[in-house]
mmCIF file of C-alpha atoms in Angstrom:
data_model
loop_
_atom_site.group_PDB
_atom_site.id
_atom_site.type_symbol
_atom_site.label_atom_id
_atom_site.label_comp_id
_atom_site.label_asym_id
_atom_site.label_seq_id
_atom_site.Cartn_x
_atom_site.Cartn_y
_atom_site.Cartn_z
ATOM 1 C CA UNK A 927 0.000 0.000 0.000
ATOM 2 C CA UNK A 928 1.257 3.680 -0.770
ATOM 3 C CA UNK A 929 -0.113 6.560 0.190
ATOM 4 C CA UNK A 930 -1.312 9.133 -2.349
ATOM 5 C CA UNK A 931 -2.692 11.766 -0.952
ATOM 6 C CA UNK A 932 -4.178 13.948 1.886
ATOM 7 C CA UNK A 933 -7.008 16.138 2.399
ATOM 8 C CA UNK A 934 -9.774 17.125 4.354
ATOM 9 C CA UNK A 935 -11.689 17.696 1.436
ATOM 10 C CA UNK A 936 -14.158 15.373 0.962
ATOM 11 C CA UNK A 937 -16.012 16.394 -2.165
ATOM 12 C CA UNK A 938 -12.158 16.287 -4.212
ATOM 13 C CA UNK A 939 -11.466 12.853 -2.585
ATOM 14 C CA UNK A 940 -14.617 11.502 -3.553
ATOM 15 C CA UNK A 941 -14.470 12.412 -7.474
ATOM 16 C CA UNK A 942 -10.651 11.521 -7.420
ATOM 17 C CA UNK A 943 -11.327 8.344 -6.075
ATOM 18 C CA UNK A 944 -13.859 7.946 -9.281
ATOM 19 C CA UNK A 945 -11.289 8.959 -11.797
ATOM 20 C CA UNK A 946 -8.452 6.741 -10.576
ATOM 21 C CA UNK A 947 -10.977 3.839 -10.319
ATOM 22 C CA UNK A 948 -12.708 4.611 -13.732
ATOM 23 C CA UNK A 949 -8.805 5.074 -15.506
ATOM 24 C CA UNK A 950 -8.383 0.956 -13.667
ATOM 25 C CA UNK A 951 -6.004 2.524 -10.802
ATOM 26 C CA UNK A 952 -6.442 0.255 -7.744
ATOM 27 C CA UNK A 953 -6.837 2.881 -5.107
ATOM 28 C CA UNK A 954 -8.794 3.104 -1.427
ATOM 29 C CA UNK A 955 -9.667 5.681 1.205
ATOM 30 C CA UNK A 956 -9.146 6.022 4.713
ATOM 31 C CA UNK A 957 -9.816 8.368 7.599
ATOM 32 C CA UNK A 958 -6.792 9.410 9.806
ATOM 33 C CA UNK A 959 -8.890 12.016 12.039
ATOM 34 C CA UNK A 960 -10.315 14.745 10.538
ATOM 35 C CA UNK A 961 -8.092 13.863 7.396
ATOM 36 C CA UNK A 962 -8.740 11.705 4.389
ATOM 37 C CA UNK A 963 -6.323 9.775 2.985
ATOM 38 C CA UNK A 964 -5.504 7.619 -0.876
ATOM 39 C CA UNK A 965 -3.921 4.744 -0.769
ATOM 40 C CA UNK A 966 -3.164 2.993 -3.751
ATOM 41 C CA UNK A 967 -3.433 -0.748 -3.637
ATOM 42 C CA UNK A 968 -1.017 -2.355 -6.125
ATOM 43 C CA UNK A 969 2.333 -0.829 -5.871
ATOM 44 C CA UNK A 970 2.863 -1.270 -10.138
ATOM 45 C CA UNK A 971 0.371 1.608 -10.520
ATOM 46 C CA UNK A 972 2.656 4.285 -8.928
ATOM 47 C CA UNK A 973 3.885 6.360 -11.800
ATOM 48 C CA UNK A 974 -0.068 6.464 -13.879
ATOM 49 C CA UNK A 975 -1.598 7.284 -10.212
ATOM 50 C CA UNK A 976 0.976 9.922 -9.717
ATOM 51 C CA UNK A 977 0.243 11.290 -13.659
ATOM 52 C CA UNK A 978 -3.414 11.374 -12.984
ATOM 53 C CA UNK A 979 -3.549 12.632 -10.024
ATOM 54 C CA UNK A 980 -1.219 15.837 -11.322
ATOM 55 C CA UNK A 981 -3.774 15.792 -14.252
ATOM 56 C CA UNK A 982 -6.695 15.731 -12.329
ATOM 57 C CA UNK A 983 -5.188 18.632 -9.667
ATOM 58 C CA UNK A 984 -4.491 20.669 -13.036
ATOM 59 C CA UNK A 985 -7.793 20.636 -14.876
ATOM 60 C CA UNK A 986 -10.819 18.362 -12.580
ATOM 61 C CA UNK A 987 -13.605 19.092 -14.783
ATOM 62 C CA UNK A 988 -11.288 18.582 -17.828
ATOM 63 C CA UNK A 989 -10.395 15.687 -16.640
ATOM 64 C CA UNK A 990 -13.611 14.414 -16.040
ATOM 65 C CA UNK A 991 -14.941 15.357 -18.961
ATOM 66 C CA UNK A 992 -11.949 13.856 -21.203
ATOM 67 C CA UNK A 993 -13.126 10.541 -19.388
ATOM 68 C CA UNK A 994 -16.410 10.910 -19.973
ATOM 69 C CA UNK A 995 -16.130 11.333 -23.966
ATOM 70 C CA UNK A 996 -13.458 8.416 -24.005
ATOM 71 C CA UNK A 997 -15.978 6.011 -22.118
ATOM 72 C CA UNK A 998 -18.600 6.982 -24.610
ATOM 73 C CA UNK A 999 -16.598 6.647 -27.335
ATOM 74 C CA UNK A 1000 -14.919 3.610 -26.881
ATOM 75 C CA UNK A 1001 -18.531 1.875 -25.456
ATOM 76 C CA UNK A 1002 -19.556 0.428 -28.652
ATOM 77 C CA UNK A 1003 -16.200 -1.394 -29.001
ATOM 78 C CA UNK A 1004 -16.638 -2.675 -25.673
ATOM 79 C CA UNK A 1005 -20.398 -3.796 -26.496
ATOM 80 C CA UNK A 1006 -19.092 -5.472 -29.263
ATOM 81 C CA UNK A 1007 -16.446 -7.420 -27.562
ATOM 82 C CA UNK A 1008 -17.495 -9.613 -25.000
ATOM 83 C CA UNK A 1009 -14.662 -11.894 -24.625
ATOM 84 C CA UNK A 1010 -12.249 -8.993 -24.254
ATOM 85 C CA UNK A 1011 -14.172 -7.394 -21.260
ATOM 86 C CA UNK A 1012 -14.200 -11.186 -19.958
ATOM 87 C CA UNK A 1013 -10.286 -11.023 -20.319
ATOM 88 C CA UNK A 1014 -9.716 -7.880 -18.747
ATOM 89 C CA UNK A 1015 -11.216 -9.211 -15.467
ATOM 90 C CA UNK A 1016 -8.053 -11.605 -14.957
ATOM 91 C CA UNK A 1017 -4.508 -11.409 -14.949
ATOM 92 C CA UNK A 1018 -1.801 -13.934 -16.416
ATOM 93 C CA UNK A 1019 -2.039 -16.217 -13.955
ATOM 94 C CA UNK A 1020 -5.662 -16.353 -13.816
ATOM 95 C CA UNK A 1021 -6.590 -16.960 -17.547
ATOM 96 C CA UNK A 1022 -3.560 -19.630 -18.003
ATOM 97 C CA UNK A 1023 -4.715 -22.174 -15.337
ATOM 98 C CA UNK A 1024 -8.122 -21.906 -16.173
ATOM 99 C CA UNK A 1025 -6.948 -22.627 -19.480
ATOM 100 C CA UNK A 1026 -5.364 -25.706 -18.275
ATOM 101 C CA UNK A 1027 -8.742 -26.524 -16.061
ATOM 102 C CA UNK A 1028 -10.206 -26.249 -19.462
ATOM 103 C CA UNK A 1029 -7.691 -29.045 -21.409
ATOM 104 C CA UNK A 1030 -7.894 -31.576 -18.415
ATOM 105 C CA UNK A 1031 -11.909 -31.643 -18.105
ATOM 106 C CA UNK A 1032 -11.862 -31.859 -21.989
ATOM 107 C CA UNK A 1033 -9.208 -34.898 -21.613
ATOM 108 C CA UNK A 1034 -11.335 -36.418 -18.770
ATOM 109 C CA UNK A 1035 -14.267 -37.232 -21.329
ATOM 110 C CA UNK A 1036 -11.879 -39.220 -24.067
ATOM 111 C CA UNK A 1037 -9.847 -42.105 -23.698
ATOM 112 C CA UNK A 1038 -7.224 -40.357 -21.811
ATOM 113 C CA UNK A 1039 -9.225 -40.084 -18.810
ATOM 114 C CA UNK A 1040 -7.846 -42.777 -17.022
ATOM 115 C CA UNK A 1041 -4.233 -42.487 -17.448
ATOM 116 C CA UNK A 1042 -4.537 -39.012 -17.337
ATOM 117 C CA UNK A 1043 -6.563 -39.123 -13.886
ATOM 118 C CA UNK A 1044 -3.545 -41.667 -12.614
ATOM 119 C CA UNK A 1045 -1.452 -39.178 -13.229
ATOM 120 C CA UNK A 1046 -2.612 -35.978 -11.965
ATOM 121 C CA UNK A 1047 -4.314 -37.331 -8.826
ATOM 122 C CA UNK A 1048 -2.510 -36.867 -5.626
ATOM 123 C CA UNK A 1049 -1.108 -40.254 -4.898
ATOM 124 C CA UNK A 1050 -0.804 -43.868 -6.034
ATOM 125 C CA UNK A 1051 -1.615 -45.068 -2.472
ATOM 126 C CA UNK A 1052 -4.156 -44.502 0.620
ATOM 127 C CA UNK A 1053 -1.035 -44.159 2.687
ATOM 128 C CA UNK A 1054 1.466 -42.481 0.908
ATOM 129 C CA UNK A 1055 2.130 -38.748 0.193
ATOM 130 C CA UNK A 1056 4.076 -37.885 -2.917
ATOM 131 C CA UNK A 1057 7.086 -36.676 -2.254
ATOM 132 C CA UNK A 1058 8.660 -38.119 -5.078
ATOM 133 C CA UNK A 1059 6.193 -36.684 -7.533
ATOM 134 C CA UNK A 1060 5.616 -32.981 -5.770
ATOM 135 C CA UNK A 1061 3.470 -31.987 -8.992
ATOM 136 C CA UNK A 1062 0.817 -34.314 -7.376
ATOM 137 C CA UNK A 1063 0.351 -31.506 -4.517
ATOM 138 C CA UNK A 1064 -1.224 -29.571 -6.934
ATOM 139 C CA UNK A 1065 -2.359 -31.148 -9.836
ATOM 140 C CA UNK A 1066 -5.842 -32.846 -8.569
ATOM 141 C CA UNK A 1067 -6.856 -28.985 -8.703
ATOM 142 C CA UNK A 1068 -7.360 -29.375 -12.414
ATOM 143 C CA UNK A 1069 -9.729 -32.728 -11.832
ATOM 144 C CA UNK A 1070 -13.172 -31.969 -12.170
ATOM 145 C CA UNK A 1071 -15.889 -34.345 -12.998
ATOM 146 C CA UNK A 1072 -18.683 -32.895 -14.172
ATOM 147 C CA UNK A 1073 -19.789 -30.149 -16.050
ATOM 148 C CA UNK A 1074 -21.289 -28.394 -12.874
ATOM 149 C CA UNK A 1075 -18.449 -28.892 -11.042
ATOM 150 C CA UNK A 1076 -16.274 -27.922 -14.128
ATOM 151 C CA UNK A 1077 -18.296 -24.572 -14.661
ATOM 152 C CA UNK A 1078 -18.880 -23.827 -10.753
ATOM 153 C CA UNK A 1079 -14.758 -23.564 -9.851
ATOM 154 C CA UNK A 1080 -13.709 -21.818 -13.135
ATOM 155 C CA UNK A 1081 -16.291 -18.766 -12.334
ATOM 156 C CA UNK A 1082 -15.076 -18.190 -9.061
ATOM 157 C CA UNK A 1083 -11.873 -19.132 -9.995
ATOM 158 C CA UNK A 1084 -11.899 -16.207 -12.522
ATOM 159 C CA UNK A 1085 -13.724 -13.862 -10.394
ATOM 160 C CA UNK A 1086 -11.932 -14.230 -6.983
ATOM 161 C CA UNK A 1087 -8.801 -15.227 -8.812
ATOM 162 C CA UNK A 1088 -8.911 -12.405 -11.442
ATOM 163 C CA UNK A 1089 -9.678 -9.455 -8.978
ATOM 164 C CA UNK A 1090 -7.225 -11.029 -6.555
ATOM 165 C CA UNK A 1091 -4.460 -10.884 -9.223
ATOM 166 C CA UNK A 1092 -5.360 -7.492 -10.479
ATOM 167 C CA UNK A 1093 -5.246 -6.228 -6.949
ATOM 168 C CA UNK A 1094 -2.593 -7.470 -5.493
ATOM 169 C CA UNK A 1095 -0.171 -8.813 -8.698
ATOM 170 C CA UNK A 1096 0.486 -12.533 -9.979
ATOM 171 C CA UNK A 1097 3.163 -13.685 -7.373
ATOM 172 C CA UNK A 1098 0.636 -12.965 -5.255
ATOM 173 C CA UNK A 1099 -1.985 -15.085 -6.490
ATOM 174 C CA UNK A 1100 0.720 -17.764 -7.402
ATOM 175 C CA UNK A 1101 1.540 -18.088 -4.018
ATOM 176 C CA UNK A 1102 -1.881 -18.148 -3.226
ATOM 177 C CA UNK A 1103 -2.886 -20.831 -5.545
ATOM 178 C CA UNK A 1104 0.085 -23.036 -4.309
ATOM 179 C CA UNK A 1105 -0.604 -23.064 -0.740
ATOM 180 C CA UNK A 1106 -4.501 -23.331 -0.788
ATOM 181 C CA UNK A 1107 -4.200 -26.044 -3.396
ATOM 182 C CA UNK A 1108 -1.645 -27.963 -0.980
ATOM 183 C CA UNK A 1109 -3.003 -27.716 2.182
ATOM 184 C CA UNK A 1110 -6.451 -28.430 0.931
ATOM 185 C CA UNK A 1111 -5.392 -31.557 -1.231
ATOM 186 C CA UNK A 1112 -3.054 -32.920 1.601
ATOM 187 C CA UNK A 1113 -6.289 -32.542 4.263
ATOM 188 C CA UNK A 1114 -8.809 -34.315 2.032
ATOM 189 C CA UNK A 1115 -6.129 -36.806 0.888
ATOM 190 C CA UNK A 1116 -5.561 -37.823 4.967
ATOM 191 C CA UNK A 1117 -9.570 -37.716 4.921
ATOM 192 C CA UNK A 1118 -10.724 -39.668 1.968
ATOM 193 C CA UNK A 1119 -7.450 -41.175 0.042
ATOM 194 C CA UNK A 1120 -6.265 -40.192 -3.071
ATOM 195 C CA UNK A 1121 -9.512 -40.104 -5.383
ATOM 196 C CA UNK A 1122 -10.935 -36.643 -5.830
ATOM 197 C CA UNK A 1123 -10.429 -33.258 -7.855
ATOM 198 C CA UNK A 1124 -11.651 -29.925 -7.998
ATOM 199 C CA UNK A 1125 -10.675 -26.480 -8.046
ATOM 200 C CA UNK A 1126 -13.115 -25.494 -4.661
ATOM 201 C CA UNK A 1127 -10.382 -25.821 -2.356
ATOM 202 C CA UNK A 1128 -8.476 -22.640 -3.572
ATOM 203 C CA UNK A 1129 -11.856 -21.004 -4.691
ATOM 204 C CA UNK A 1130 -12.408 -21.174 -0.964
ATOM 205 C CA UNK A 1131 -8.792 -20.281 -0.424
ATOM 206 C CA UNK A 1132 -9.492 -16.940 -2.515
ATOM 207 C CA UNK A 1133 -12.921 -16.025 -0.899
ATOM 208 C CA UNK A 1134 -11.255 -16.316 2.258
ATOM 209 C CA UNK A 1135 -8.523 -14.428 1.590
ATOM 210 C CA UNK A 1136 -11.633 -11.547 -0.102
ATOM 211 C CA UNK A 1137 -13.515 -11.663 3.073
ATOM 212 C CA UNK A 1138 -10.114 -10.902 5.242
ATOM 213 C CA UNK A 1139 -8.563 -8.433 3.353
ATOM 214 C CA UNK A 1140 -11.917 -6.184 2.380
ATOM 215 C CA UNK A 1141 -13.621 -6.133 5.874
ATOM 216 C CA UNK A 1142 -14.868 -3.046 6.677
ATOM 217 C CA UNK A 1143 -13.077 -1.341 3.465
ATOM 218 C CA UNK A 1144 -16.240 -1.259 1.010
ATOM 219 C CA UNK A 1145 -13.856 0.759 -1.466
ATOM 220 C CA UNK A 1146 -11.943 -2.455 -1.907
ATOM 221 C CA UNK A 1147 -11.067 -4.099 -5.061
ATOM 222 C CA UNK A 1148 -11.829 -7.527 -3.379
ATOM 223 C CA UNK A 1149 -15.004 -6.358 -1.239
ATOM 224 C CA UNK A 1150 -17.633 -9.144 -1.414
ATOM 225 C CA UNK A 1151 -21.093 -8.430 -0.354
ATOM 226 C CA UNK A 1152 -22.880 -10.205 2.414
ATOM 227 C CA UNK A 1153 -25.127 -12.070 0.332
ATOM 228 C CA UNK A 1154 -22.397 -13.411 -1.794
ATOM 229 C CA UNK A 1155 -20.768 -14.579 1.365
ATOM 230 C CA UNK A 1156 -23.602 -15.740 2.913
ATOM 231 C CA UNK A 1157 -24.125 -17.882 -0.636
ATOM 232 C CA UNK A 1158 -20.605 -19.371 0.032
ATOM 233 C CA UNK A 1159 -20.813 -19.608 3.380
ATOM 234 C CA UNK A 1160 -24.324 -21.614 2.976
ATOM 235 C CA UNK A 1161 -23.236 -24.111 -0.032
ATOM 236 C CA UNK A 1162 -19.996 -24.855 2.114
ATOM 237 C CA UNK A 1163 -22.208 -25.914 5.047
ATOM 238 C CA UNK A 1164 -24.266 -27.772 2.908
ATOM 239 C CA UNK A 1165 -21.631 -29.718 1.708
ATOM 240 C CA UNK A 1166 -21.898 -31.915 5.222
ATOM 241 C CA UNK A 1167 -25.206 -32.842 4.500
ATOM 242 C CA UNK A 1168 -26.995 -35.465 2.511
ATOM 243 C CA UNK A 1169 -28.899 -32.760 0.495
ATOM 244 C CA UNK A 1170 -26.969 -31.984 -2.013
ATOM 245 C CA UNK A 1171 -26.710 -34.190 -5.415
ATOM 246 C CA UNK A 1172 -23.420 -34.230 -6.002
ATOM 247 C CA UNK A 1173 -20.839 -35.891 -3.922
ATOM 248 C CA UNK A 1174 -18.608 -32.776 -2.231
ATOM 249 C CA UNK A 1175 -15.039 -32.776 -0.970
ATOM 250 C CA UNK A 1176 -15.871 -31.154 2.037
ATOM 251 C CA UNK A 1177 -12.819 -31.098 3.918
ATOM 252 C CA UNK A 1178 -10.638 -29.537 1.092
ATOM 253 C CA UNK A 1179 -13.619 -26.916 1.192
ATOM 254 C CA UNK A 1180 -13.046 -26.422 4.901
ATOM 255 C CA UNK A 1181 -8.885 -26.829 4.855
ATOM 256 C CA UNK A 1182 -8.914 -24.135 1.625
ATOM 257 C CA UNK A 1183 -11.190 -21.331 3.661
ATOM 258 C CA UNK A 1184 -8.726 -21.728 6.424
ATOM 259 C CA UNK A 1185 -5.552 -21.331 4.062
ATOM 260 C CA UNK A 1186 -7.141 -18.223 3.187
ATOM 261 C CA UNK A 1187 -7.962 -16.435 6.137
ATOM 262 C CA UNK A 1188 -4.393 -17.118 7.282
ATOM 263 C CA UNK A 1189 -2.907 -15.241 3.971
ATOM 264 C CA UNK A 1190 -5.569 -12.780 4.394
ATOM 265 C CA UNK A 1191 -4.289 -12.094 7.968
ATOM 266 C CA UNK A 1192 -1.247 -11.953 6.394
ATOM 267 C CA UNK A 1193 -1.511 -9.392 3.804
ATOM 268 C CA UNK A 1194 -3.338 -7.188 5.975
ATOM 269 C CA UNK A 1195 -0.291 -7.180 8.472
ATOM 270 C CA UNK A 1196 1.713 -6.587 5.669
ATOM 271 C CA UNK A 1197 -0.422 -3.629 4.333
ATOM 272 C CA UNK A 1198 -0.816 -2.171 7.590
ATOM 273 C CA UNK A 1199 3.481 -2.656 8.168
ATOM 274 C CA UNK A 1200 4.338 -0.717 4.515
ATOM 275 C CA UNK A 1201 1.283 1.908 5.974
ATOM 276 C CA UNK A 1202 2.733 2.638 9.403
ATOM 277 C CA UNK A 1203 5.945 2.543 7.122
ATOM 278 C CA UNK A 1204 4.944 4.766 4.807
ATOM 279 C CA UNK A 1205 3.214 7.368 7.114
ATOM 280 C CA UNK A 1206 6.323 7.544 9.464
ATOM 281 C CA UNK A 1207 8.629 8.106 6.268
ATOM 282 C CA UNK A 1208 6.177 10.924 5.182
#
């Protein structure tokens, strides 16, 4: 997090906090007593914040209004191109493993499926971890088995996933993905064995890591609102029941929210370290 700007003027703050978001500048507000203060999210953005900001402070209304007539030109385009809006909601990292979530569930309905599925799945054994085959850790994450389950994980995949990344930078959701994906996997492996797949773990991992992150900071890239969480909250608590139709790897579910309340925790210490950082160097 870096700080952008101070001011106790709340009418500025609010319409500057429009234009960054509106120009795709990941940027929140706080209050520090009677003062308001930017932050920008995603340290990458520093030098086009800084530009706009120095534009907006120049000319506000021309500013505004220069946005205004390039969102209404540039709106047909965007009408007309679907996929590309789709795109810009994800990162890198995002769009190439649900890429690869796409191949495998393809793969899964040929005649690859079973060697494939001996292959990917976490272990050979009930007993044994593989620690000779590490790729295993991760790989039942691309598993799915049906076409609910299939299209279920890659939505919130790309929506928690692709605001995560966009927020916060690949790396970050790299590290994310690996350590929701293992932790889950291992937990339902020592459960259950070695046969089951799915994506939910880390989707859990993500909306965990939403929930932490955006409490009480409505401005936030990641902010969910209660009724989605309630939704996820809900379906995960189903999952221990016999009402649902489909057969649910509940524990992964459980092990992957956990994963990502601890990185939540964890970012938020480290935003609130580069903060006190950055308001003691200022």
């Amino acid at each position: 997090m870096q700080k952008l700007l101070t001011t106790r003027n709340a009418d500025m703050m609010k319409r500057l906090h429009s234009f960054l978001q509106r120009r795709g500048v990941p940027v929140t507000v706080s209050e520090h007593g009677n003062q308001l203060e930017l932050w920008l999210v995603q340290s990458s953005y520093s030098a086009l914040a800084k530009d706009l900001i120095a534009e907006f402070k120049a000319d506000p209304e021309g500013a505004e209004a220069e946005l205004s007539t390039s969102s209404a030109t540039t709106a047909p385009r965007k009408n007309a191109s679907l996929l590309q809006q789709i795109l810009q909601q994800a990162g890198i990292v995002t769009i190439i493993y649900a890429v690869l979530v796409s191949l495998v569930f393809i793969a899964l309905n040929t005649q690859l499926a079973m060697p494939l599925f001996e292959n990917l799945r976490i272990s050979d054994t009930f007993s044994d971890l593989p620690w000779q085959q590490p790729w295993r850790f991760l790989t039942p994450t691309l598993l799915h088995f049906s076409i609910l389950h299939f299209l279920f994980n890659v939505f919130w995949w790309w929506y928690l996933g692709g605001r995560f990344e966009r927020t916060y930078g690949s790396v970050y959701l790299l590290i994310a993905l690996f350590s929701c994906a293992v932790f889950s996997n291992v937990m339902q492996f020592m459960v259950s064995g070695p046969y089951f797949g799915g994506l939910s773990g880390v989707v859990y991992g993500l909306f965990g890591i939403a929930v932490v992150v955006a409490w009480q900071r409505p401005r936030h890239p990641l902010y969910l609102p209660i009724g989605l969480i309630g939704f996820m909250l809900v379906w995960l608590l189903l999952g221990y029941t016999d009402l649902l139709w489909v057969n649910v790897a509940n524990t992964a579910h459980s092990a992957g929210l956990i994963a990502g309340l601890v990185l939540g925790i964890a970012i938020r210490i480290i935003e609130h370290i580069n903060k006190t950082k950055t308001a003691h160097g200022s």
